[in-house]
Structures are given as C-alpha cells and as structure tokens.
Amino acid sequence: MITIALSKGRIFLETMPILNGAGIFCKEDPETSRKLVLKTNNEEVQLIIVRASDVPTYVEWGGADVGIAGKDVLDEYQGEGLYQPLDLGIGKCKMMVAAQQNFDYQKSIKKRTRLKVATKYVNAARRYFLQKSIHIDLIKLYGSMELAPIVGLSDVIVDLVSSGKTLEANNLVPIEEIGEITSRLIVNKASLKINREVLQPMIDKFSNAVIKINGKY
Ligand code: PRP
C-alpha cells in the first residue's frame, strides 16, 4: 500500500487535478467526507488528510510514503528524511514582509532599532533578517498574523501573500519579498529505496501531469 499525505488547506483544489493527472482518483469526495483515510481507484494507493504543517512529519516518519507540501511548510520543517523530487507549480504565492502603511520600515532599519516580527514562519524569517543583518525580536503566531501590527504586537509580519486581499483588508502593505512559494512532492527516502519500482513510476506520472497542467518542467 502506498499512502499519500495531503492537506485540505489552501492548495487542496489545485492538488486534485495533479493527482487525477497522475491516474489517482479519490473514491469519495474529500471536500465533504470527514474521513481521514480515503480510498482511491487503485487498491494499492490511499490518501490521508492531515494538517498542512504535519505533511512532512507524516512522510519523514513513514506514516505516509509520499506527500504534497508547500515550500513554506518545508522550509520550516527541520527533518532530513525527505526527498523532494518535484516542484508541482501549484499553490503559487509569495512570502513577504508587510507592515501598516504608516510604519517607516527603511527608517527603522537605518536607525538599527530591533524590529518586532510576528509570524508563523519563524525559521524563514530568522534566516531572512539574519542575512540582511537586521536585529529582530521574533513573535511566533499560529495564524491571523495580519492582526499583529494593528494591535501593536509587532512592527511587521512575515506571511504568505497571494491575491493581496487579506493585507489590503487590514490596511497593511507589502514591503519586501522573501521568496516564491509553490507546492512540492515529497517522498520518504527509505520508502523510495524499498518501493522504487512502484514509487518511481508514480513520481514520473506526477511529473507528466505537472507538465500537462502547468505547461512546464
Ligand atoms: C494565507 C496567508 C494570508 C492569506 C493571504 O492564509 O496567511 O492570511 O492566505 O492570501 P491573499 O493574499 O490571497 O489574501 P491561509 O488562508 O492559507 O490560512 P492560514 O491563516 O491558516 O495560513
């Protein structure tokens, strides 16, 4: 049995066409089903539904052989047992630094005052500001980061920006881009060794589906 870990979050709708393109069709509607283990048209392949940030954990520790996870999640994850063979090109967005319109970011940087940064992407934020030699106080949040500057919890946030509507609705403006985010296929390294004759063709099918759907790679 090959187990594929997915999350129902932001990228779920874009994930289904890729799975279907790879010949994997869910037997139940994952949108409405509350089941966490879903059968597919292939008796040897099942899907499990986990939180986005748990996908790498399931794959690294063998709870799943394969997973689909955003680069944002993978950058935060510290594990080493993951093979990342494929950028799926879905779930595209940007990781950005953002602040309230009236916050003078450049002035704060010039004055070398410590910047209060609220984010759930603490590793990405730490790396980014370290590389820019900007001293920060990191405030870990689990969601609704846009609120932090509004109530004075932080000077800036580091968050994903897709349409920009959430920033706009909360009177925040993007300041700097940290990087492009897309979703990746991840595979348990040991599982790939043991099940290569099944997993390699599956990875190739994913790759072909990505070429068809995104017209690249
Ligand atoms: C993400 C991100 C922003 C929002 C940006 O949250 O954290 O809040 O999407 O999208 P936009 O630019 O199109 O408005 P998500 O919905 O993934 O939920 P989360 O708060 O659980 O991260």
XYZ file of C-alpha atoms and ligand atoms in Angstrom:
239
model
C 0.000 0.000 0.000
C 1.282 3.454 -0.928
C -0.002 6.274 1.297
C -0.112 9.879 0.089
C -0.455 12.670 2.674
C -2.400 15.766 1.675
C -3.888 18.732 3.480
C -7.269 20.326 2.883
C -5.882 23.838 3.129
C -5.011 26.461 0.553
C -3.646 24.111 -2.102
C -6.220 21.347 -1.986
C -8.270 22.356 -5.044
C -5.143 22.629 -7.172
C -3.831 19.305 -5.888
C -6.736 17.214 -7.180
C -6.115 17.807 -10.930
C -2.468 16.795 -10.434
C -3.479 13.610 -8.600
C -6.065 12.853 -11.303
C -3.479 13.587 -13.989
C -1.243 11.016 -12.308
C -4.095 8.490 -12.567
C -5.154 8.693 -8.913
C -8.866 9.319 -8.351
C -10.401 9.606 -4.924
C -13.380 7.264 -4.371
C -15.121 9.734 -2.062
C -15.449 13.494 -2.257
C -12.644 14.667 0.016
C -14.331 18.072 0.306
C -17.384 16.644 2.085
C -16.034 13.451 3.636
C -14.867 13.639 7.221
C -12.807 10.501 6.814
C -9.080 10.930 7.237
C -8.153 7.868 5.174
C -9.596 7.906 1.666
C -9.611 5.047 -0.825
C -8.685 5.649 -4.441
C -9.392 3.899 -7.739
C -6.149 1.996 -7.127
C -6.438 -0.523 -4.289
C -2.754 -0.070 -3.575
C -2.937 3.708 -3.112
C -4.678 5.567 -0.286
C -4.830 9.237 0.661
C -4.585 10.571 4.193
C -5.777 14.050 5.157
C -3.529 15.839 7.662
C -2.753 19.428 8.637
C -0.526 21.198 6.122
C 2.293 21.616 8.633
C 2.098 17.906 9.562
C 2.606 16.586 6.000
C 6.461 16.479 6.224
C 6.262 14.790 9.638
C 3.995 12.014 8.334
C 6.273 11.462 5.340
C 9.563 11.569 7.230
C 8.381 9.150 9.916
C 6.805 6.727 7.466
C 3.119 7.449 8.235
C 2.940 8.235 4.533
C 5.251 7.351 1.647
C 4.530 10.479 -0.359
C 3.180 13.921 0.480
C 2.329 17.268 -1.034
C 3.520 20.256 0.947
C 4.173 23.948 0.374
C 7.735 25.270 0.272
C 6.712 27.480 3.214
C 5.985 24.384 5.315
C 9.098 22.531 4.112
C 11.353 25.499 4.912
C 10.070 25.478 8.490
C 10.494 21.723 8.825
C 13.858 20.629 10.187
C 13.781 16.947 9.214
C 16.218 15.171 6.936
C 14.468 12.029 5.716
C 12.668 13.741 2.857
C 13.366 13.546 -0.838
C 11.882 16.428 -2.850
C 11.817 15.248 -6.456
C 9.280 17.650 -7.907
C 8.038 21.223 -7.829
C 4.328 20.854 -8.603
C 3.997 24.513 -9.596
C 0.692 24.839 -7.722
C -0.267 26.961 -4.729
C 1.843 29.810 -6.050
C 2.224 32.765 -3.725
C 4.943 34.890 -2.172
C 6.378 35.052 1.298
C 6.535 38.722 2.164
C 7.380 41.202 4.860
C 4.403 43.510 5.409
C 3.519 46.336 7.770
C 0.996 49.055 8.427
C 1.082 51.864 5.888
C 2.402 54.355 8.410
C 5.307 52.192 9.591
C 8.593 53.584 8.262
C 10.494 50.339 7.645
C 13.512 51.966 5.987
C 13.921 54.458 8.838
C 13.701 51.681 11.415
C 16.395 49.710 9.537
C 18.669 52.766 9.254
C 18.319 53.514 12.967
C 19.160 49.842 13.627
C 16.317 49.538 16.130
C 15.232 45.961 16.845
C 12.375 45.035 14.583
C 9.434 43.157 16.105
C 8.438 40.441 13.635
C 5.274 38.358 14.075
C 4.987 35.205 12.017
C 4.356 31.507 11.957
C 7.337 31.168 9.609
C 9.950 31.707 12.314
C 12.805 29.857 10.595
C 12.301 31.603 7.254
C 12.016 34.989 9.000
C 15.103 34.372 11.151
C 17.169 33.372 8.113
C 15.957 36.316 6.039
C 16.654 39.047 8.589
C 19.948 37.459 9.674
C 21.161 37.532 6.084
C 20.208 41.230 5.963
C 21.926 41.824 9.344
C 18.701 43.193 10.798
C 18.188 42.536 14.509
C 14.751 41.198 15.288
C 12.523 40.006 18.086
C 10.550 37.056 16.745
C 6.976 36.594 17.895
C 5.591 33.175 16.983
C 1.934 33.107 15.950
C -0.179 30.294 14.508
C -2.443 32.367 12.227
C -4.153 35.733 11.658
C -0.734 37.391 11.516
C -2.264 40.495 9.927
C -3.665 41.424 13.309
C -0.275 41.765 14.999
C 0.767 45.205 13.634
C -2.784 46.547 14.050
C -2.808 45.927 17.796
C 0.853 46.875 18.271
C 2.097 43.324 18.868
C 4.703 43.703 16.132
C 6.195 46.203 13.675
C 5.976 43.847 10.712
C 4.699 40.407 9.790
C 6.139 37.679 7.589
C 3.290 35.925 5.820
C 2.153 34.430 2.538
C 0.575 36.807 0.052
C -1.461 35.505 -2.836
C -4.091 37.970 -4.093
C -3.025 40.617 -1.564
C -6.639 40.982 -0.416
C -6.002 39.990 3.194
C -3.254 42.617 3.545
C -5.447 45.227 1.892
C -8.480 44.414 4.042
C -6.347 45.003 7.132
C -4.655 48.175 5.862
C -1.260 46.540 5.564
C 1.194 46.965 2.699
C 3.801 44.562 1.345
C 7.363 45.787 1.938
C 9.795 43.119 0.738
C 9.554 39.770 -0.966
C 11.329 36.933 0.823
C 10.676 34.327 -1.851
C 8.329 32.493 -4.207
C 6.316 29.631 -2.751
C 4.941 26.605 -4.594
C 3.940 23.116 -3.528
C 6.372 20.206 -3.725
C 6.062 16.468 -3.940
C 7.942 14.886 -1.073
C 8.886 11.246 -0.657
C 10.164 9.224 2.283
C 13.772 8.375 1.399
C 13.702 4.841 2.848
C 10.361 4.120 1.221
C 11.724 5.225 -2.150
C 14.583 2.747 -1.791
C 12.321 -0.127 -0.781
C 9.426 0.626 -3.139
C 11.303 2.185 -6.041
C 9.564 0.037 -8.664
C 6.188 1.490 -7.564
C 7.190 4.978 -6.430
C 9.449 5.982 -9.328
C 6.719 5.424 -11.964
C 4.312 7.329 -9.676
C 6.754 10.264 -9.449
C 7.125 10.170 -13.257
C 3.319 10.271 -13.630
C 3.160 13.268 -11.302
C 5.861 14.922 -13.357
C 3.936 14.359 -16.610
C 0.724 15.641 -15.012
C 2.562 18.808 -13.925
C 3.860 19.333 -17.466
C 0.343 18.927 -18.866
C -1.366 21.135 -16.279
C 1.220 23.849 -15.808
C 2.806 23.589 -19.243
C 6.350 23.467 -17.877
C 9.171 21.376 -16.339
C -2.846 32.766 3.888
C -1.943 33.846 4.478
C -2.786 35.096 4.387
C -3.670 34.821 3.186
C -3.149 35.578 2.002
O -3.638 32.273 4.892
O -1.561 33.524 5.800
O -3.542 35.270 5.551
O -3.624 33.418 2.892
O -3.958 35.387 0.872
P -4.392 36.634 -0.040
O -3.163 37.420 -0.364
O -4.986 35.987 -1.273
O -5.401 37.422 0.721
P -4.419 30.898 4.698
O -5.739 31.165 4.095
O -3.545 29.909 3.999
O -4.683 30.442 6.175
P -3.709 30.444 7.455
O -4.033 31.715 8.204
O -4.108 29.224 8.164
O -2.278 30.428 6.996
